[in-house]
Amino acid sequence: MIDKRNLTENANCLMWFGNEKPAFSKISHSLYIWNPKWGARNESLHPYVLSCPIPKEYGDQVPDSVTLVGHPCDRATNNLRVVYNALQEEFKKDFVVCVKALNLKHNASFAIRLVEWIELLRILGADKIVFYQLHVHENITRVLEHYVKTWNVEIIKVTMPGHLANVPDLMPTYLKYRGSSKRLQELIYFTDCLYQNMYQYQYVVLLDVDEVIVPRGEIKTWQQLIYDITLPEAFAAKNITYASFIARNVYFMDDKKELDDWYLEIPKYMHMLQHVRRDRNYIKPGGGIKAFHNTDLILALHNHFARACIGDPKLNCPKYDFDLKDAHLQHYCTARKNPGCTSPRNLTLDTNVWRFKHELIDAVTATLKETGFLKKSNLTL
């Protein structure tokens, strides 16, 4: 939930089971999932995870919904549907990717890049992608709805909470100047995605649509990266169960238009395959990282790391860094908007992603045809 600081101290739960009288449950634990050291002290709404035990007399029943109240007889002003996506098979699937609220109302052309991004994740081994959506251009809606029908993509439409603005045309500007409000709210999306998928997927991966964790060397899939390479190495180093496996961040430049040195054998609409010049230097350890998070341990998530784990009151979840020869986070610049994307840079050519070139071009081209973005006669956008 997101609320004013410290007001959760007086909150309790009413659990609704069918037509029965609601059951009262005191909050057993309140976890503040932001860190005041990160700023945003003056923001009005802050994120929490509240735990309310189901009363013993209800056994293994799952409530239909939960209401937060101050006292058992208070008039309810909210009602939250309980989502319990239980394991349907013998084992969990591997990877669910969670994407924070898309706010791309005025980014029509990004739909093409989104197709390439989704198809690369499929090739790498993602089993599902969950998009939280504020406001997007109709082209992006067309892409997302295509994958809802043809693959395992879920769209969850959201709004900014409370008194915060929700005017579609103004959202990019509003959130640009209210970055703290946006970042506080994002923790709700990430943790919600964790809880909706924790019983069905072994790892949750938080990614923006301009970045991908890419295996390197001879490793081609996330499954190989985690199960065949990293887990044996990590356990050999320390025999514990790790909460997160961390990928270092490195920027790939958005410079093709200004340099006009396109690779002729690769379609221009393949942004990641065309843009293979990156900074030679990685962002410092811990900066801009992304990770695979173990759903058996995680209680709450931040954009870049696990915020809390089971049995870890000090909020210090055990993590393991991928060896750079095995994987890194490829963060694709959008023009020069990010300080890490400015020129001149100490650049190097990194064509590792070309290992997936033929499969990726075929998949993207087919989807662009099916969705009407690519003219079937002459293969032009």
mmCIF file of C-alpha atoms in Angstrom:
data_model
loop_
_atom_site.group_PDB
_atom_site.id
_atom_site.type_symbol
_atom_site.label_atom_id
_atom_site.label_comp_id
_atom_site.label_asym_id
_atom_site.label_seq_id
_atom_site.Cartn_x
_atom_site.Cartn_y
_atom_site.Cartn_z
ATOM 1 C CA MET A 1 0.000 0.000 0.000
ATOM 2 C CA ILE A 2 1.021 3.641 -0.321
ATOM 3 C CA ASP A 3 0.073 6.119 2.393
ATOM 4 C CA LYS A 4 1.286 9.047 4.450
ATOM 5 C CA ARG A 5 4.353 8.360 6.544
ATOM 6 C CA ASN A 6 3.693 6.384 9.740
ATOM 7 C CA LEU A 7 -0.114 6.399 9.418
ATOM 8 C CA THR A 8 -0.082 2.600 8.971
ATOM 9 C CA GLU A 9 0.448 2.297 12.735
ATOM 10 C CA ASN A 10 -3.313 2.578 13.273
ATOM 11 C CA ALA A 11 -4.369 0.322 10.393
ATOM 12 C CA ASN A 12 -5.883 -3.155 10.666
ATOM 13 C CA CYS A 13 -7.362 -5.656 8.238
ATOM 14 C CA LEU A 14 -10.901 -6.834 7.588
ATOM 15 C CA MET A 15 -10.904 -10.027 5.517
ATOM 16 C CA TRP A 16 -13.945 -10.869 3.429
ATOM 17 C CA PHE A 17 -14.856 -14.522 2.800
ATOM 18 C CA GLY A 18 -17.876 -14.837 0.509
ATOM 19 C CA ASN A 19 -21.058 -13.662 2.227
ATOM 20 C CA GLU A 20 -19.726 -14.204 5.717
ATOM 21 C CA LYS A 21 -19.170 -11.469 8.255
ATOM 22 C CA PRO A 22 -15.688 -10.002 7.704
ATOM 23 C CA ALA A 23 -12.909 -11.324 9.914
ATOM 24 C CA PHE A 24 -10.781 -8.841 11.850
ATOM 25 C CA SER A 25 -6.996 -9.289 11.790
ATOM 26 C CA LYS A 26 -4.386 -7.064 13.363
ATOM 27 C CA ILE A 27 -1.398 -6.141 11.237
ATOM 28 C CA SER A 28 1.435 -8.370 12.389
ATOM 29 C CA HIS A 29 4.199 -6.545 10.538
ATOM 30 C CA SER A 30 4.566 -3.231 8.706
ATOM 31 C CA LEU A 31 7.551 -2.996 6.356
ATOM 32 C CA TYR A 32 8.542 0.419 5.021
ATOM 33 C CA ILE A 33 10.066 -0.438 1.640
ATOM 34 C CA TRP A 34 11.628 2.929 0.880
ATOM 35 C CA ASN A 35 14.850 4.140 2.509
ATOM 36 C CA PRO A 36 14.834 7.767 3.750
ATOM 37 C CA LYS A 37 18.517 7.984 2.790
ATOM 38 C CA TRP A 38 17.398 7.874 -0.861
ATOM 39 C CA GLY A 39 15.560 11.175 -0.479
ATOM 40 C CA ALA A 40 11.858 11.923 -1.008
ATOM 41 C CA ARG A 41 11.422 12.802 2.663
ATOM 42 C CA ASN A 42 8.980 15.570 1.771
ATOM 43 C CA GLU A 43 6.759 13.458 -0.466
ATOM 44 C CA SER A 44 3.280 12.911 0.918
ATOM 45 C CA LEU A 45 2.790 9.231 0.008
ATOM 46 C CA HIS A 46 5.167 6.397 0.899
ATOM 47 C CA PRO A 47 5.170 2.603 0.170
ATOM 48 C CA TYR A 48 4.613 -0.145 2.743
ATOM 49 C CA VAL A 49 4.075 -3.894 2.808
ATOM 50 C CA LEU A 50 1.565 -4.878 5.495
ATOM 51 C CA SER A 51 1.163 -8.425 6.810
ATOM 52 C CA CYS A 52 -2.185 -9.590 8.202
ATOM 53 C CA PRO A 53 -2.449 -13.254 9.291
ATOM 54 C CA ILE A 54 -5.585 -15.149 8.297
ATOM 55 C CA PRO A 55 -7.529 -16.068 11.487
ATOM 56 C CA LYS A 56 -7.022 -19.715 12.462
ATOM 57 C CA GLU A 57 -10.716 -20.567 12.215
ATOM 58 C CA TYR A 58 -10.549 -19.972 8.451
ATOM 59 C CA GLY A 59 -7.835 -22.595 7.954
ATOM 60 C CA ASP A 60 -6.467 -22.606 4.421
ATOM 61 C CA GLN A 61 -9.243 -20.465 2.964
ATOM 62 C CA VAL A 62 -8.159 -17.548 0.791
ATOM 63 C CA PRO A 63 -10.108 -14.326 1.409
ATOM 64 C CA ASP A 64 -11.874 -12.721 -1.537
ATOM 65 C CA SER A 65 -10.715 -9.253 -0.543
ATOM 66 C CA VAL A 66 -9.162 -7.229 2.253
ATOM 67 C CA THR A 67 -10.129 -3.848 3.670
ATOM 68 C CA LEU A 68 -7.877 -1.595 5.713
ATOM 69 C CA VAL A 69 -9.594 0.061 8.685
ATOM 70 C CA GLY A 70 -8.556 1.777 11.886
ATOM 71 C CA HIS A 71 -10.935 -0.224 14.121
ATOM 72 C CA PRO A 72 -13.194 -3.267 13.533
ATOM 73 C CA CYS A 73 -16.395 -1.197 13.334
ATOM 74 C CA ASP A 74 -15.061 1.629 11.153
ATOM 75 C CA ARG A 75 -16.793 2.263 7.830
ATOM 76 C CA ALA A 76 -14.678 0.747 5.054
ATOM 77 C CA THR A 77 -13.469 3.193 2.392
ATOM 78 C CA ASN A 78 -11.306 0.740 0.426
ATOM 79 C CA ASN A 79 -11.381 -2.849 -0.756
ATOM 80 C CA LEU A 80 -8.466 -4.748 -2.263
ATOM 81 C CA ARG A 81 -9.119 -7.941 -4.210
ATOM 82 C CA VAL A 82 -6.890 -10.831 -3.118
ATOM 83 C CA VAL A 83 -4.891 -12.381 -5.958
ATOM 84 C CA TYR A 84 -3.575 -15.865 -5.266
ATOM 85 C CA ASN A 85 -1.978 -17.382 -8.347
ATOM 86 C CA ALA A 86 -1.140 -20.811 -6.983
ATOM 87 C CA LEU A 87 1.315 -23.193 -8.620
ATOM 88 C CA GLN A 88 -0.557 -25.110 -11.320
ATOM 89 C CA GLU A 89 2.229 -27.483 -12.337
ATOM 90 C CA GLU A 90 4.731 -29.664 -10.548
ATOM 91 C CA PHE A 91 7.508 -27.083 -10.731
ATOM 92 C CA LYS A 92 7.757 -23.347 -11.103
ATOM 93 C CA LYS A 93 8.598 -21.863 -14.480
ATOM 94 C CA ASP A 94 11.857 -19.958 -14.666
ATOM 95 C CA PHE A 95 11.564 -16.214 -15.349
ATOM 96 C CA VAL A 96 8.916 -13.511 -15.174
ATOM 97 C CA VAL A 97 9.941 -10.010 -16.262
ATOM 98 C CA CYS A 98 8.241 -7.032 -14.591
ATOM 99 C CA VAL A 99 8.177 -3.606 -16.258
ATOM 100 C CA LYS A 100 7.380 -0.469 -14.262
ATOM 101 C CA ALA A 101 4.489 1.720 -15.393
ATOM 102 C CA LEU A 102 4.890 2.642 -19.060
ATOM 103 C CA ASN A 103 4.403 6.361 -19.666
ATOM 104 C CA LEU A 104 4.873 6.642 -23.429
ATOM 105 C CA LYS A 105 1.840 8.611 -24.566
ATOM 106 C CA HIS A 106 3.856 10.616 -27.101
ATOM 107 C CA ASN A 107 6.304 7.923 -28.243
ATOM 108 C CA ALA A 108 4.655 6.385 -31.298
ATOM 109 C CA SER A 109 7.858 5.074 -32.875
ATOM 110 C CA PHE A 110 8.951 3.248 -29.729
ATOM 111 C CA ALA A 111 6.492 0.489 -30.626
ATOM 112 C CA ILE A 112 9.052 -0.867 -33.107
ATOM 113 C CA ARG A 113 11.811 -0.994 -30.494
ATOM 114 C CA LEU A 114 9.397 -2.651 -28.079
ATOM 115 C CA VAL A 115 8.853 -5.543 -30.507
ATOM 116 C CA GLU A 116 12.609 -6.144 -30.741
ATOM 117 C CA TRP A 117 12.941 -5.958 -26.945
ATOM 118 C CA ILE A 118 10.156 -8.482 -26.313
ATOM 119 C CA GLU A 119 11.449 -10.890 -28.952
ATOM 120 C CA LEU A 120 14.978 -10.791 -27.553
ATOM 121 C CA LEU A 121 13.656 -11.606 -24.070
ATOM 122 C CA ARG A 122 11.770 -14.560 -25.521
ATOM 123 C CA ILE A 123 14.930 -15.836 -27.193
ATOM 124 C CA LEU A 124 16.911 -15.442 -23.974
ATOM 125 C CA GLY A 125 14.403 -17.503 -22.000
ATOM 126 C CA ALA A 126 11.780 -15.233 -20.423
ATOM 127 C CA ASP A 127 8.536 -17.118 -19.727
ATOM 128 C CA LYS A 128 6.296 -14.106 -19.123
ATOM 129 C CA ILE A 129 6.377 -10.289 -19.188
ATOM 130 C CA VAL A 130 4.141 -8.107 -17.017
ATOM 131 C CA PHE A 131 3.721 -4.482 -18.105
ATOM 132 C CA TYR A 132 2.329 -1.918 -15.701
ATOM 133 C CA GLN A 133 0.809 0.821 -17.835
ATOM 134 C CA LEU A 134 0.022 4.462 -17.153
ATOM 135 C CA HIS A 135 -0.500 5.996 -20.604
ATOM 136 C CA VAL A 136 0.910 4.815 -23.934
ATOM 137 C CA HIS A 137 0.540 5.658 -27.609
ATOM 138 C CA GLU A 138 -1.932 3.553 -29.594
ATOM 139 C CA ASN A 139 0.970 1.997 -31.537
ATOM 140 C CA ILE A 140 2.373 0.612 -28.302
ATOM 141 C CA THR A 141 -1.086 -0.599 -27.312
ATOM 142 C CA ARG A 142 -1.264 -2.481 -30.617
ATOM 143 C CA VAL A 143 2.059 -4.221 -29.892
ATOM 144 C CA LEU A 144 1.154 -5.142 -26.319
ATOM 145 C CA GLU A 145 -2.270 -6.488 -27.269
ATOM 146 C CA HIS A 146 -0.653 -8.593 -30.000
ATOM 147 C CA TYR A 147 1.560 -10.312 -27.427
ATOM 148 C CA VAL A 148 -1.301 -10.722 -24.974
ATOM 149 C CA LYS A 149 -3.042 -12.771 -27.674
ATOM 150 C CA THR A 150 -0.035 -14.650 -29.027
ATOM 151 C CA TRP A 151 2.297 -15.099 -26.061
ATOM 152 C CA ASN A 152 2.442 -14.715 -22.277
ATOM 153 C CA VAL A 153 2.211 -10.955 -21.784
ATOM 154 C CA GLU A 154 0.053 -9.346 -19.125
ATOM 155 C CA ILE A 155 -0.959 -5.669 -18.978
ATOM 156 C CA ILE A 156 -1.933 -4.095 -15.650
ATOM 157 C CA LYS A 157 -3.312 -0.575 -16.023
ATOM 158 C CA VAL A 158 -2.489 1.752 -13.142
ATOM 159 C CA THR A 159 -2.903 5.342 -12.058
ATOM 160 C CA MET A 160 -0.939 7.599 -9.755
ATOM 161 C CA PRO A 161 -2.412 7.390 -6.235
ATOM 162 C CA GLY A 162 -4.333 9.890 -4.150
ATOM 163 C CA HIS A 163 -4.082 13.533 -5.175
ATOM 164 C CA LEU A 164 -1.281 12.982 -7.733
ATOM 165 C CA ALA A 165 -1.993 13.953 -11.339
ATOM 166 C CA ASN A 166 -3.398 11.480 -13.880
ATOM 167 C CA VAL A 167 -3.845 13.649 -16.999
ATOM 168 C CA PRO A 168 -2.442 11.590 -19.930
ATOM 169 C CA ASP A 169 -1.012 14.445 -22.003
ATOM 170 C CA LEU A 170 0.657 16.024 -18.982
ATOM 171 C CA MET A 171 2.096 12.897 -17.374
ATOM 172 C CA PRO A 172 5.572 12.963 -19.004
ATOM 173 C CA THR A 173 6.164 16.542 -17.863
ATOM 174 C CA TYR A 174 4.551 16.005 -14.479
ATOM 175 C CA LEU A 175 6.607 12.928 -13.620
ATOM 176 C CA LYS A 176 9.782 14.549 -14.941
ATOM 177 C CA TYR A 177 9.486 17.133 -12.187
ATOM 178 C CA ARG A 178 7.968 14.757 -9.620
ATOM 179 C CA GLY A 179 10.554 12.020 -9.952
ATOM 180 C CA SER A 180 10.429 11.184 -6.261
ATOM 181 C CA SER A 181 6.683 10.505 -6.408
ATOM 182 C CA LYS A 182 7.241 8.236 -9.404
ATOM 183 C CA ARG A 183 10.043 6.268 -7.745
ATOM 184 C CA LEU A 184 8.048 5.759 -4.554
ATOM 185 C CA GLN A 185 5.092 4.444 -6.528
ATOM 186 C CA GLU A 186 7.286 2.120 -8.600
ATOM 187 C CA LEU A 187 8.066 0.052 -5.510
ATOM 188 C CA ILE A 188 4.369 -0.789 -5.338
ATOM 189 C CA TYR A 189 4.385 -2.080 -8.925
ATOM 190 C CA PHE A 190 7.518 -4.176 -8.425
ATOM 191 C CA THR A 191 6.338 -5.734 -5.180
ATOM 192 C CA ASP A 192 2.857 -6.361 -6.605
ATOM 193 C CA CYS A 193 4.415 -8.156 -9.580
ATOM 194 C CA LEU A 194 6.468 -10.265 -7.177
ATOM 195 C CA TYR A 195 3.438 -11.350 -5.156
ATOM 196 C CA GLN A 196 1.261 -12.068 -8.186
ATOM 197 C CA ASN A 197 3.894 -14.379 -9.681
ATOM 198 C CA MET A 198 5.921 -15.742 -6.757
ATOM 199 C CA TYR A 199 4.267 -19.166 -6.690
ATOM 200 C CA GLN A 200 4.550 -19.775 -10.438
ATOM 201 C CA TYR A 201 8.019 -18.432 -11.342
ATOM 202 C CA GLN A 202 11.402 -19.026 -9.726
ATOM 203 C CA TYR A 203 12.936 -15.667 -10.599
ATOM 204 C CA VAL A 204 11.480 -12.206 -11.106
ATOM 205 C CA VAL A 205 13.491 -9.809 -13.282
ATOM 206 C CA LEU A 206 12.848 -6.050 -13.147
ATOM 207 C CA LEU A 207 13.745 -4.408 -16.444
ATOM 208 C CA ASP A 208 13.082 -1.145 -18.230
ATOM 209 C CA VAL A 209 12.268 -1.354 -21.932
ATOM 210 C CA ASP A 210 15.660 0.132 -22.855
ATOM 211 C CA GLU A 211 17.769 -2.546 -21.174
ATOM 212 C CA VAL A 212 18.412 -6.292 -21.308
ATOM 213 C CA ILE A 213 20.510 -8.698 -19.231
ATOM 214 C CA VAL A 214 22.493 -10.409 -21.996
ATOM 215 C CA PRO A 215 24.549 -13.598 -21.520
ATOM 216 C CA ARG A 216 28.067 -13.469 -22.947
ATOM 217 C CA GLY A 217 30.645 -15.839 -24.330
ATOM 218 C CA GLU A 218 29.182 -19.229 -25.134
ATOM 219 C CA ILE A 219 26.144 -18.755 -22.854
ATOM 220 C CA LYS A 220 22.988 -18.228 -24.892
ATOM 221 C CA THR A 221 20.064 -18.325 -22.464
ATOM 222 C CA TRP A 222 19.154 -17.118 -19.002
ATOM 223 C CA GLN A 223 18.590 -20.746 -18.009
ATOM 224 C CA GLN A 224 22.170 -21.643 -18.883
ATOM 225 C CA LEU A 225 23.441 -18.490 -17.185
ATOM 226 C CA ILE A 226 21.676 -19.197 -13.889
ATOM 227 C CA TYR A 227 21.446 -22.972 -13.573
ATOM 228 C CA ASP A 228 24.533 -24.187 -15.434
ATOM 229 C CA ILE A 229 27.084 -21.454 -14.725
ATOM 230 C CA THR A 230 26.255 -19.084 -11.884
ATOM 231 C CA LEU A 231 24.557 -21.282 -9.276
ATOM 232 C CA PRO A 232 27.437 -23.805 -9.112
ATOM 233 C CA GLU A 233 29.977 -20.954 -8.908
ATOM 234 C CA ALA A 234 28.001 -19.086 -6.256
ATOM 235 C CA PHE A 235 27.481 -22.132 -4.040
ATOM 236 C CA ALA A 236 31.149 -23.024 -4.356
ATOM 237 C CA ALA A 237 32.026 -19.548 -3.102
ATOM 238 C CA LYS A 238 29.524 -19.638 -0.240
ATOM 239 C CA ASN A 239 27.035 -22.377 0.560
ATOM 240 C CA ILE A 240 23.917 -20.245 1.005
ATOM 241 C CA THR A 241 20.731 -19.555 -0.914
ATOM 242 C CA TYR A 242 21.127 -16.283 -2.768
ATOM 243 C CA ALA A 243 18.283 -13.801 -3.059
ATOM 244 C CA SER A 244 19.586 -12.020 -6.170
ATOM 245 C CA PHE A 245 22.024 -12.442 -9.025
ATOM 246 C CA ILE A 246 23.335 -9.045 -10.133
ATOM 247 C CA ALA A 247 24.235 -7.785 -13.624
ATOM 248 C CA ARG A 248 26.541 -4.741 -14.007
ATOM 249 C CA ASN A 249 25.279 -1.833 -16.107
ATOM 250 C CA VAL A 250 26.992 -0.555 -19.251
ATOM 251 C CA TYR A 251 25.680 2.020 -21.747
ATOM 252 C CA PHE A 252 25.246 1.338 -25.463
ATOM 253 C CA MET A 253 25.310 4.518 -27.550
ATOM 254 C CA ASP A 254 22.435 5.867 -29.654
ATOM 255 C CA ASP A 255 24.638 7.241 -32.418
ATOM 256 C CA LYS A 256 23.664 5.645 -35.725
ATOM 257 C CA LYS A 257 21.699 8.579 -37.100
ATOM 258 C CA GLU A 258 24.444 11.098 -36.427
ATOM 259 C CA LEU A 259 27.236 8.842 -37.703
ATOM 260 C CA ASP A 260 25.191 7.343 -40.545
ATOM 261 C CA ASP A 261 27.180 4.101 -40.501
ATOM 262 C CA TRP A 262 24.342 1.585 -40.545
ATOM 263 C CA TYR A 263 25.077 -2.131 -40.944
ATOM 264 C CA LEU A 264 23.595 -2.928 -44.342
ATOM 265 C CA GLU A 265 22.883 -6.595 -43.570
ATOM 266 C CA ILE A 266 20.716 -5.600 -40.588
ATOM 267 C CA PRO A 267 17.376 -3.773 -41.003
ATOM 268 C CA LYS A 268 17.471 -0.226 -39.630
ATOM 269 C CA TYR A 269 14.467 -0.963 -37.426
ATOM 270 C CA MET A 270 16.561 -3.435 -35.390
ATOM 271 C CA HIS A 271 17.783 -0.903 -32.835
ATOM 272 C CA MET A 272 19.764 -3.219 -30.566
ATOM 273 C CA LEU A 273 21.430 -5.073 -33.427
ATOM 274 C CA GLN A 274 22.421 -1.795 -35.085
ATOM 275 C CA HIS A 275 23.712 -0.097 -31.933
ATOM 276 C CA VAL A 276 26.735 -2.116 -30.824
ATOM 277 C CA ARG A 277 29.084 0.645 -29.671
ATOM 278 C CA ARG A 278 29.221 0.814 -25.903
ATOM 279 C CA ASP A 279 31.153 2.544 -23.191
ATOM 280 C CA ARG A 280 34.332 0.630 -22.441
ATOM 281 C CA ASN A 281 33.829 1.381 -18.733
ATOM 282 C CA TYR A 282 31.033 -0.152 -16.698
ATOM 283 C CA ILE A 283 29.070 1.896 -14.196
ATOM 284 C CA LYS A 284 30.595 1.468 -10.752
ATOM 285 C CA PRO A 285 29.485 -1.673 -8.839
ATOM 286 C CA GLY A 286 25.995 -1.220 -7.458
ATOM 287 C CA GLY A 287 25.120 1.600 -9.840
ATOM 288 C CA GLY A 288 22.133 1.044 -12.134
ATOM 289 C CA ILE A 289 22.276 -2.723 -11.650
ATOM 290 C CA LYS A 290 19.482 -5.155 -12.495
ATOM 291 C CA ALA A 291 19.046 -8.689 -11.207
ATOM 292 C CA PHE A 292 17.329 -12.045 -11.143
ATOM 293 C CA HIS A 293 15.469 -12.204 -7.802
ATOM 294 C CA ASN A 294 14.663 -15.531 -6.139
ATOM 295 C CA THR A 295 10.936 -15.617 -5.350
ATOM 296 C CA ASP A 296 11.530 -18.134 -2.546
ATOM 297 C CA LEU A 297 13.266 -15.428 -0.498
ATOM 298 C CA ILE A 298 12.157 -11.952 -1.580
ATOM 299 C CA LEU A 299 9.597 -9.922 0.386
ATOM 300 C CA ALA A 300 9.879 -6.562 -1.372
ATOM 301 C CA LEU A 301 11.696 -5.121 -4.369
ATOM 302 C CA HIS A 302 13.379 -1.898 -5.394
ATOM 303 C CA ASN A 303 14.103 -1.092 -9.040
ATOM 304 C CA HIS A 304 17.736 -2.174 -8.660
ATOM 305 C CA PHE A 305 17.840 -4.687 -5.810
ATOM 306 C CA ALA A 306 15.886 -6.702 -3.263
ATOM 307 C CA ARG A 307 14.536 -4.471 -0.512
ATOM 308 C CA ALA A 308 13.653 -7.191 1.996
ATOM 309 C CA CYS A 309 13.938 -10.970 2.351
ATOM 310 C CA ILE A 310 12.403 -13.705 4.493
ATOM 311 C CA GLY A 311 14.192 -14.048 7.812
ATOM 312 C CA ASP A 312 16.348 -10.981 7.227
ATOM 313 C CA PRO A 313 15.381 -8.182 9.634
ATOM 314 C CA LYS A 314 18.450 -6.133 8.661
ATOM 315 C CA LEU A 315 17.230 -5.828 5.049
ATOM 316 C CA ASN A 316 20.519 -7.195 3.740
ATOM 317 C CA CYS A 317 19.514 -9.854 1.213
ATOM 318 C CA PRO A 318 22.374 -12.133 0.041
ATOM 319 C CA LYS A 319 23.394 -11.374 -3.543
ATOM 320 C CA TYR A 320 25.923 -12.609 -6.066
ATOM 321 C CA ASP A 321 27.432 -10.658 -8.971
ATOM 322 C CA PHE A 322 27.655 -12.217 -12.410
ATOM 323 C CA ASP A 323 31.172 -12.473 -13.738
ATOM 324 C CA LEU A 324 31.441 -9.894 -16.535
ATOM 325 C CA LYS A 325 32.580 -12.602 -18.925
ATOM 326 C CA ASP A 326 29.227 -14.345 -18.355
ATOM 327 C CA ALA A 327 26.623 -11.539 -18.427
ATOM 328 C CA HIS A 328 25.991 -7.823 -18.140
ATOM 329 C CA LEU A 329 23.136 -5.329 -18.404
ATOM 330 C CA GLN A 330 23.019 -3.666 -21.818
ATOM 331 C CA HIS A 331 21.458 -0.248 -21.215
ATOM 332 C CA TYR A 332 20.516 1.433 -24.501
ATOM 333 C CA CYS A 333 20.769 5.199 -24.627
ATOM 334 C CA THR A 334 17.925 7.329 -25.917
ATOM 335 C CA ALA A 335 19.795 10.081 -27.761
ATOM 336 C CA ARG A 336 21.828 12.021 -25.163
ATOM 337 C CA LYS A 337 19.247 12.268 -22.405
ATOM 338 C CA ASN A 338 21.232 10.277 -19.850
ATOM 339 C CA PRO A 339 24.585 11.609 -18.577
ATOM 340 C CA GLY A 340 26.075 8.182 -19.339
ATOM 341 C CA CYS A 341 25.225 8.680 -23.014
ATOM 342 C CA THR A 342 27.145 11.857 -23.754
ATOM 343 C CA SER A 343 30.013 12.067 -26.237
ATOM 344 C CA PRO A 344 32.910 11.782 -26.551
ATOM 345 C CA ARG A 345 33.151 8.481 -24.715
ATOM 346 C CA ASN A 346 35.738 5.755 -24.393
ATOM 347 C CA LEU A 347 33.895 3.371 -26.684
ATOM 348 C CA THR A 348 34.376 -0.210 -27.779
ATOM 349 C CA LEU A 349 32.572 -2.426 -30.288
ATOM 350 C CA ASP A 350 30.466 -5.144 -28.643
ATOM 351 C CA THR A 351 28.693 -7.420 -31.132
ATOM 352 C CA ASN A 352 27.817 -10.137 -28.630
ATOM 353 C CA VAL A 353 24.100 -9.657 -29.332
ATOM 354 C CA TRP A 354 24.701 -10.568 -32.973
ATOM 355 C CA ARG A 355 24.754 -14.221 -31.885
ATOM 356 C CA PHE A 356 20.953 -13.930 -31.874
ATOM 357 C CA LYS A 357 20.812 -11.886 -35.095
ATOM 358 C CA HIS A 358 19.101 -14.248 -37.511
ATOM 359 C CA GLU A 359 16.501 -15.553 -35.079
ATOM 360 C CA LEU A 360 15.779 -12.053 -33.773
ATOM 361 C CA ILE A 361 15.426 -10.432 -37.209
ATOM 362 C CA ASP A 362 13.064 -13.185 -38.356
ATOM 363 C CA ALA A 363 10.894 -12.895 -35.220
ATOM 364 C CA VAL A 364 10.725 -9.091 -35.261
ATOM 365 C CA THR A 365 10.025 -8.912 -38.996
ATOM 366 C CA ALA A 366 7.215 -11.444 -38.693
ATOM 367 C CA THR A 367 5.605 -9.539 -35.809
ATOM 368 C CA LEU A 368 5.894 -6.179 -37.576
ATOM 369 C CA LYS A 369 4.116 -7.687 -40.564
ATOM 370 C CA GLU A 370 1.380 -9.222 -38.420
ATOM 371 C CA THR A 371 0.760 -5.977 -36.563
ATOM 372 C CA GLY A 372 0.740 -3.856 -39.728
ATOM 373 C CA PHE A 373 3.853 -1.804 -39.016
ATOM 374 C CA LEU A 374 5.830 -3.366 -41.838
ATOM 375 C CA LYS A 375 4.590 -3.322 -45.419
ATOM 376 C CA LYS A 376 4.620 -6.887 -46.659
ATOM 377 C CA SER A 377 5.418 -5.969 -50.243
ATOM 378 C CA ASN A 378 8.759 -4.184 -49.833
ATOM 379 C CA LEU A 379 9.651 -4.714 -46.169
ATOM 380 C CA THR A 380 9.670 -1.005 -45.322
ATOM 381 C CA LEU A 381 8.201 0.737 -42.318
#
